[in-house]
Each structure stands twice: as C-alpha cells, then as structure tokens.
C-alpha cells in the first residue's frame, strides 16, 4: 500500500502507527467503496490513534505500552455522520462521537511512550473514508456513508494494532490487547 499522498508519511523515514481496528462488516463496506473509487488506496479501514517516526528501542517501548494499557479496558465506539476536513485537507471521514475521550487518552499515552506525533494536524478521532480524491468523489463518499446501517456505527475496540511503514509499504508489527 502506498501512502496515498499523506502529509504525514514523508520521505524515506520509518513510521509507526497505533490503530484501532473496526469490525469486518464496516471495514468491508469501506473497502468496497474505496476499491470502486480509489484503486490505489487499498488499506484496511481503521481509526488511527497515533502515528510517529519509528522510535529507537521499539521492542522495549511496546512492552511499556502494553503494560500501560493493560487495565485501560475496551473502548465503546460510536461513529457520527460523514464529514470533511476541507478546506484544510481533502479528507472525508466518520467522526468518533462516543469513545473519543478514551481515544484521546490512548493518543496521549502513545505519544508519551512512542514519541511525538508525526502528523501536521491535531488529533481528531475519526475513521477516514476518502482522502486526496477529486471533489466529486469526496462528495460521493459523504452521500454514500450517510446511508450506513445503524448496526455498523456502534462497536467495541478491544485491541490496538501496531503497524510499521517504510518505502511505501505497511506491515503489521504487534497487537496490544485492551482488557480489564
């Protein structure tokens, strides 16, 4: 997968992302829409909790992260109506309306343990629908995902996924359970 013109993933640097996965049915719905409209963007649907330059001593830092989130517990998520970050960024998304505060806490914890965010934007918990696409396609994403079934917008996140990025490729690195 390529970075899709991301303003965060630049140059040949290595990055680390902490992701909250979404249920398969929701992910498949988003992937199906993306495949029809954005053939170059085939990444799995997720909520990005944190992205940073890959830190030194990664294994040790991930052990600290696992210990620090061990008692955090699962996060109940609800997604709101489709929205856009335009004109600041050509991105459409579903905002996290329930669980956002927990994701903010996980974002801050990730920054403390793994390093500061590489994103040029403030952290706003959301599920990206489309990015860096022509205006009519972004508008289509807003219409299409306004019709999302109610049962798909409420779910629980019981783990975080850690992925690494380098030279246009992502690979899974670790799973961090969120349990009580």
mmCIF file of N, CA and C in Angstrom, residues 15-99:
data_model
loop_
_atom_site.group_PDB
_atom_site.id
_atom_site.type_symbol
_atom_site.label_atom_id
_atom_site.label_comp_id
_atom_site.label_asym_id
_atom_site.label_seq_id
_atom_site.Cartn_x
_atom_site.Cartn_y
_atom_site.Cartn_z
ATOM 1 N N UNK A 15 7.968 4.847 9.932
ATOM 2 C CA UNK A 15 6.913 5.316 10.817
ATOM 3 C C UNK A 15 6.290 4.154 11.560
ATOM 4 N N UNK A 16 5.639 4.493 12.652
ATOM 5 C CA UNK A 16 4.906 3.528 13.451
ATOM 6 C C UNK A 16 3.501 4.096 13.638
ATOM 7 N N UNK A 17 2.492 3.264 13.436
ATOM 8 C CA UNK A 17 1.111 3.689 13.649
ATOM 9 C C UNK A 17 0.453 2.795 14.682
ATOM 10 N N UNK A 18 -0.302 3.415 15.560
ATOM 11 C CA UNK A 18 -1.137 2.704 16.514
ATOM 12 C C UNK A 18 -2.564 2.867 16.010
ATOM 13 N N UNK A 19 -3.212 1.736 15.746
ATOM 14 C CA UNK A 19 -4.516 1.753 15.095
ATOM 15 C C UNK A 19 -5.567 1.051 15.935
ATOM 16 N N UNK A 20 -6.791 1.569 15.884
ATOM 17 C CA UNK A 20 -7.945 0.896 16.470
ATOM 18 C C UNK A 20 -8.695 0.245 15.303
ATOM 19 N N UNK A 21 -8.784 -1.096 15.295
ATOM 20 C CA UNK A 21 -9.464 -1.753 14.184
ATOM 21 C C UNK A 21 -10.974 -1.524 14.250
ATOM 22 N N UNK A 22 -11.613 -1.667 13.102
ATOM 23 C CA UNK A 22 -13.076 -1.590 13.040
ATOM 24 C C UNK A 22 -13.609 -2.972 12.684
ATOM 25 N N UNK A 23 -14.868 -3.255 12.982
ATOM 26 C CA UNK A 23 -15.428 -4.568 12.664
ATOM 27 C C UNK A 23 -15.353 -4.881 11.169
ATOM 28 N N UNK A 24 -15.249 -6.163 10.869
ATOM 29 C CA UNK A 24 -15.107 -6.603 9.484
ATOM 30 C C UNK A 24 -16.203 -6.060 8.571
ATOM 31 N N UNK A 25 -17.454 -6.101 9.013
ATOM 32 C CA UNK A 25 -18.563 -5.662 8.150
ATOM 33 C C UNK A 25 -18.409 -4.194 7.767
ATOM 34 N N UNK A 26 -18.008 -3.351 8.708
ATOM 35 C CA UNK A 26 -17.786 -1.939 8.421
ATOM 36 C C UNK A 26 -16.558 -1.770 7.538
ATOM 37 N N UNK A 27 -15.478 -2.461 7.872
ATOM 38 C CA UNK A 27 -14.260 -2.379 7.072
ATOM 39 C C UNK A 27 -14.480 -2.822 5.640
ATOM 40 N N UNK A 28 -15.265 -3.882 5.456
ATOM 41 C CA UNK A 28 -15.546 -4.370 4.102
ATOM 42 C C UNK A 28 -16.390 -3.379 3.315
ATOM 43 N N UNK A 29 -17.332 -2.725 3.986
ATOM 44 C CA UNK A 29 -18.150 -1.718 3.297
ATOM 45 C C UNK A 29 -17.270 -0.560 2.809
ATOM 46 N N UNK A 30 -16.369 -0.108 3.660
ATOM 47 C CA UNK A 30 -15.474 0.988 3.277
ATOM 48 C C UNK A 30 -14.512 0.528 2.187
ATOM 49 N N UNK A 31 -13.950 -0.675 2.341
ATOM 50 C CA UNK A 31 -13.010 -1.198 1.337
ATOM 51 C C UNK A 31 -13.676 -1.350 -0.021
ATOM 52 N N UNK A 32 -14.916 -1.789 -0.037
ATOM 53 C CA UNK A 32 -15.646 -1.951 -1.297
ATOM 54 C C UNK A 32 -15.831 -0.596 -1.984
ATOM 55 N N UNK A 33 -16.217 0.412 -1.216
ATOM 56 C CA UNK A 33 -16.380 1.750 -1.796
ATOM 57 C C UNK A 33 -15.035 2.270 -2.304
ATOM 58 N N UNK A 34 -13.992 2.108 -1.513
ATOM 59 C CA UNK A 34 -12.668 2.586 -1.920
ATOM 60 C C UNK A 34 -12.195 1.886 -3.190
ATOM 61 N N UNK A 35 -12.439 0.596 -3.291
ATOM 62 C CA UNK A 35 -11.999 -0.153 -4.487
ATOM 63 C C UNK A 35 -12.665 0.385 -5.753
ATOM 64 N N UNK A 36 -13.893 0.846 -5.629
ATOM 65 C CA UNK A 36 -14.599 1.406 -6.793
ATOM 66 C C UNK A 36 -14.118 2.806 -7.141
ATOM 67 N N UNK A 37 -13.650 3.556 -6.142
ATOM 68 C CA UNK A 37 -13.329 4.968 -6.364
ATOM 69 C C UNK A 37 -11.854 5.326 -6.220
ATOM 70 N N UNK A 38 -11.109 4.506 -5.501
ATOM 71 C CA UNK A 38 -9.706 4.841 -5.220
ATOM 72 C C UNK A 38 -8.853 3.585 -5.332
ATOM 73 N N UNK A 39 -8.658 3.078 -6.536
ATOM 74 C CA UNK A 39 -7.961 1.806 -6.673
ATOM 75 C C UNK A 39 -6.568 1.776 -6.049
ATOM 76 N N UNK A 40 -5.917 2.895 -5.886
ATOM 77 C CA UNK A 40 -4.567 2.895 -5.320
ATOM 78 C C UNK A 40 -4.573 2.867 -3.788
ATOM 79 N N UNK A 41 -5.741 3.060 -3.179
ATOM 80 C CA UNK A 41 -5.808 3.132 -1.718
ATOM 81 C C UNK A 41 -6.550 1.912 -1.179
ATOM 82 N N UNK A 42 -5.852 0.826 -0.983
ATOM 83 C CA UNK A 42 -6.476 -0.417 -0.538
ATOM 84 C C UNK A 42 -6.197 -0.738 0.919
ATOM 85 N N UNK A 43 -5.814 0.242 1.709
ATOM 86 C CA UNK A 43 -5.519 -0.050 3.100
ATOM 87 C C UNK A 43 -6.802 -0.381 3.868
ATOM 88 N N UNK A 44 -6.623 -1.131 4.938
ATOM 89 C CA UNK A 44 -7.753 -1.543 5.755
ATOM 90 C C UNK A 44 -8.314 -0.346 6.509
ATOM 91 N N UNK A 45 -9.623 -0.330 6.659
ATOM 92 C CA UNK A 45 -10.269 0.727 7.424
ATOM 93 C C UNK A 45 -9.866 0.590 8.894
ATOM 94 N N UNK A 46 -9.581 1.706 9.521
ATOM 95 C CA UNK A 46 -9.168 1.736 10.921
ATOM 96 C C UNK A 46 -9.278 3.163 11.433
ATOM 97 N N UNK A 47 -9.176 3.305 12.725
ATOM 98 C CA UNK A 47 -9.078 4.618 13.351
ATOM 99 C C UNK A 47 -7.623 4.776 13.786
ATOM 100 N N UNK A 48 -6.948 5.768 13.257
ATOM 101 C CA UNK A 48 -5.558 5.996 13.646
ATOM 102 C C UNK A 48 -5.543 6.673 15.015
ATOM 103 N N UNK A 49 -4.889 6.026 15.965
ATOM 104 C CA UNK A 49 -4.771 6.559 17.321
ATOM 105 C C UNK A 49 -3.516 7.422 17.426
ATOM 106 N N UNK A 50 -2.441 7.013 16.741
ATOM 107 C CA UNK A 50 -1.181 7.761 16.819
ATOM 108 C C UNK A 50 -0.294 7.330 15.662
ATOM 109 N N UNK A 51 0.460 8.264 15.116
ATOM 110 C CA UNK A 51 1.493 7.945 14.125
ATOM 111 C C UNK A 51 2.721 8.785 14.468
ATOM 112 N N UNK A 52 3.875 8.123 14.468
ATOM 113 C CA UNK A 52 5.117 8.804 14.825
ATOM 114 C C UNK A 52 6.259 8.212 14.008
ATOM 115 N N UNK A 53 7.377 8.896 14.030
ATOM 116 C CA UNK A 53 8.582 8.309 13.464
ATOM 117 C C UNK A 53 8.907 7.082 14.302
ATOM 118 N N UNK A 54 9.421 6.044 13.666
ATOM 119 C CA UNK A 54 9.726 4.828 14.428
ATOM 120 C C UNK A 54 10.800 5.137 15.461
ATOM 121 N N UNK A 55 10.499 4.864 16.735
ATOM 122 C CA UNK A 55 11.456 5.200 17.786
ATOM 123 C C UNK A 55 12.551 4.147 17.935
ATOM 124 N N UNK A 56 13.642 4.566 18.550
ATOM 125 C CA UNK A 56 14.699 3.617 18.934
ATOM 126 C C UNK A 56 14.143 2.709 20.028
ATOM 127 N N UNK A 57 14.720 1.542 20.162
ATOM 128 C CA UNK A 57 14.331 0.594 21.211
ATOM 129 C C UNK A 57 12.844 0.271 21.151
ATOM 130 N N UNK A 58 12.362 -0.017 19.947
ATOM 131 C CA UNK A 58 10.935 -0.230 19.723
ATOM 132 C C UNK A 58 10.368 -1.348 20.587
ATOM 133 N N UNK A 59 11.031 -2.487 20.659
ATOM 134 C CA UNK A 59 10.502 -3.622 21.430
ATOM 135 C C UNK A 59 10.279 -3.230 22.894
ATOM 136 N N UNK A 60 11.227 -2.539 23.487
ATOM 137 C CA UNK A 60 11.093 -2.121 24.881
ATOM 138 C C UNK A 60 9.951 -1.127 25.050
ATOM 139 N N UNK A 61 9.816 -0.221 24.110
ATOM 140 C CA UNK A 61 8.734 0.768 24.187
ATOM 141 C C UNK A 61 7.369 0.101 24.057
ATOM 142 N N UNK A 62 7.274 -0.900 23.184
ATOM 143 C CA UNK A 62 5.998 -1.602 23.029
ATOM 144 C C UNK A 62 5.655 -2.391 24.292
ATOM 145 N N UNK A 63 6.658 -2.917 24.980
ATOM 146 C CA UNK A 63 6.405 -3.591 26.265
ATOM 147 C C UNK A 63 5.839 -2.597 27.278
ATOM 148 N N UNK A 64 6.404 -1.404 27.320
ATOM 149 C CA UNK A 64 5.895 -0.360 28.209
ATOM 150 C C UNK A 64 4.458 -0.017 27.825
ATOM 151 N N UNK A 65 4.216 0.120 26.533
ATOM 152 C CA UNK A 65 2.865 0.444 26.045
ATOM 153 C C UNK A 65 1.875 -0.633 26.494
ATOM 154 N N UNK A 66 2.237 -1.907 26.339
ATOM 155 C CA UNK A 66 1.340 -2.991 26.745
ATOM 156 C C UNK A 66 1.039 -2.921 28.237
ATOM 157 N N UNK A 67 2.038 -2.656 29.041
ATOM 158 C CA UNK A 67 1.812 -2.542 30.488
ATOM 159 C C UNK A 67 0.902 -1.359 30.816
ATOM 160 N N UNK A 68 1.116 -0.247 30.126
ATOM 161 C CA UNK A 68 0.364 0.984 30.431
ATOM 162 C C UNK A 68 -1.098 0.897 30.011
ATOM 163 N N UNK A 69 -1.407 0.103 28.981
ATOM 164 C CA UNK A 69 -2.810 -0.005 28.537
ATOM 165 C C UNK A 69 -3.495 -1.266 29.064
ATOM 166 N N UNK A 70 -2.764 -2.091 29.809
ATOM 167 C CA UNK A 70 -3.302 -3.377 30.257
ATOM 168 C C UNK A 70 -4.628 -3.228 30.999
ATOM 169 N N UNK A 71 -4.782 -2.195 31.779
ATOM 170 C CA UNK A 71 -6.012 -2.009 32.539
ATOM 171 C C UNK A 71 -6.945 -0.964 31.928
ATOM 172 N N UNK A 72 -6.657 -0.530 30.744
ATOM 173 C CA UNK A 72 -7.480 0.505 30.106
ATOM 174 C C UNK A 72 -8.875 -0.008 29.805
ATOM 175 N N UNK A 73 -8.971 -1.225 29.346
ATOM 176 C CA UNK A 73 -10.254 -1.824 29.006
ATOM 177 C C UNK A 73 -10.696 -1.473 27.601
ATOM 178 N N UNK A 74 -11.641 -2.248 27.068
ATOM 179 C CA UNK A 74 -12.166 -1.998 25.726
ATOM 180 C C UNK A 74 -12.815 -0.614 25.637
ATOM 181 N N UNK A 75 -12.853 -0.081 24.424
ATOM 182 C CA UNK A 75 -13.425 1.238 24.172
ATOM 183 C C UNK A 75 -14.698 1.068 23.351
ATOM 184 N N UNK A 76 -15.819 1.549 23.892
ATOM 185 C CA UNK A 76 -17.087 1.554 23.156
ATOM 186 C C UNK A 76 -17.057 2.741 22.196
ATOM 187 N N UNK A 77 -17.261 2.451 20.925
ATOM 188 C CA UNK A 77 -17.177 3.468 19.873
ATOM 189 C C UNK A 77 -18.536 3.649 19.212
ATOM 190 N N UNK A 78 -18.881 4.889 18.921
ATOM 191 C CA UNK A 78 -19.998 5.225 18.042
ATOM 192 C C UNK A 78 -19.476 6.233 17.035
ATOM 193 N N UNK A 79 -19.908 6.088 15.809
ATOM 194 C CA UNK A 79 -19.495 6.989 14.727
ATOM 195 C C UNK A 79 -20.653 7.897 14.339
ATOM 196 N N UNK A 80 -20.332 9.143 14.020
ATOM 197 C CA UNK A 80 -21.340 10.117 13.634
ATOM 198 C C UNK A 80 -21.523 10.193 12.124
ATOM 199 N N UNK A 81 -22.216 11.228 11.712
ATOM 200 C CA UNK A 81 -22.499 11.465 10.294
ATOM 201 C C UNK A 81 -21.225 11.824 9.536
ATOM 202 N N UNK A 82 -21.139 11.450 8.266
ATOM 203 C CA UNK A 82 -19.949 11.770 7.469
ATOM 204 C C UNK A 82 -19.670 13.280 7.458
ATOM 205 N N UNK A 83 -18.394 13.602 7.464
ATOM 206 C CA UNK A 83 -17.961 14.999 7.466
ATOM 207 C C UNK A 83 -16.687 15.117 6.633
ATOM 208 N N UNK A 84 -16.201 16.346 6.506
ATOM 209 C CA UNK A 84 -14.998 16.602 5.714
ATOM 210 C C UNK A 84 -14.056 17.520 6.481
ATOM 211 N N UNK A 85 -12.757 17.318 6.287
ATOM 212 C CA UNK A 85 -11.755 18.216 6.840
ATOM 213 C C UNK A 85 -11.448 19.369 5.870
ATOM 214 N N UNK A 86 -12.134 19.424 4.743
ATOM 215 C CA UNK A 86 -11.893 20.505 3.793
ATOM 216 C C UNK A 86 -12.266 21.842 4.429
ATOM 217 N N UNK A 87 -11.610 22.906 4.156
ATOM 218 C CA UNK A 87 -10.584 23.097 3.140
ATOM 219 C C UNK A 87 -9.165 22.801 3.630
ATOM 220 N N UNK A 88 -8.994 22.473 4.937
ATOM 221 C CA UNK A 88 -7.648 22.216 5.446
ATOM 222 C C UNK A 88 -7.015 20.987 4.812
ATOM 223 N N UNK A 89 -7.827 19.958 4.560
ATOM 224 C CA UNK A 89 -7.308 18.725 3.992
ATOM 225 C C UNK A 89 -8.423 18.020 3.224
ATOM 226 N N UNK A 90 -8.120 17.493 2.024
ATOM 227 C CA UNK A 90 -9.151 16.818 1.226
ATOM 228 C C UNK A 90 -9.427 15.403 1.740
ATOM 229 N N UNK A 91 -10.110 15.339 2.889
ATOM 230 C CA UNK A 91 -10.400 14.072 3.558
ATOM 231 C C UNK A 91 -11.858 14.072 3.996
ATOM 232 N N UNK A 92 -12.534 12.945 3.743
ATOM 233 C CA UNK A 92 -13.859 12.731 4.307
ATOM 234 C C UNK A 92 -13.742 11.625 5.351
ATOM 235 N N UNK A 93 -14.629 11.660 6.340
ATOM 236 C CA UNK A 93 -14.477 10.757 7.475
ATOM 237 C C UNK A 93 -15.785 10.603 8.229
ATOM 238 N N UNK A 94 -15.802 9.609 9.118
ATOM 239 C CA UNK A 94 -16.861 9.435 10.109
ATOM 240 C C UNK A 94 -16.254 9.812 11.453
ATOM 241 N N UNK A 95 -16.793 10.826 12.141
ATOM 242 C CA UNK A 95 -16.224 11.227 13.428
ATOM 243 C C UNK A 95 -16.577 10.217 14.524
ATOM 244 N N UNK A 96 -15.677 10.043 15.462
ATOM 245 C CA UNK A 96 -15.960 9.228 16.636
ATOM 246 C C UNK A 96 -16.735 10.121 17.598
ATOM 247 N N UNK A 97 -17.983 9.750 17.876
ATOM 248 C CA UNK A 97 -18.823 10.551 18.760
ATOM 249 C C UNK A 97 -18.878 9.970 20.171
ATOM 250 N N UNK A 98 -18.770 8.667 20.302
ATOM 251 C CA UNK A 98 -18.690 8.016 21.610
ATOM 252 C C UNK A 98 -17.369 7.258 21.651
ATOM 253 N N UNK A 99 -16.620 7.446 22.717
ATOM 254 C CA UNK A 99 -15.318 6.812 22.840
ATOM 255 C C UNK A 99 -14.177 7.737 22.476
#
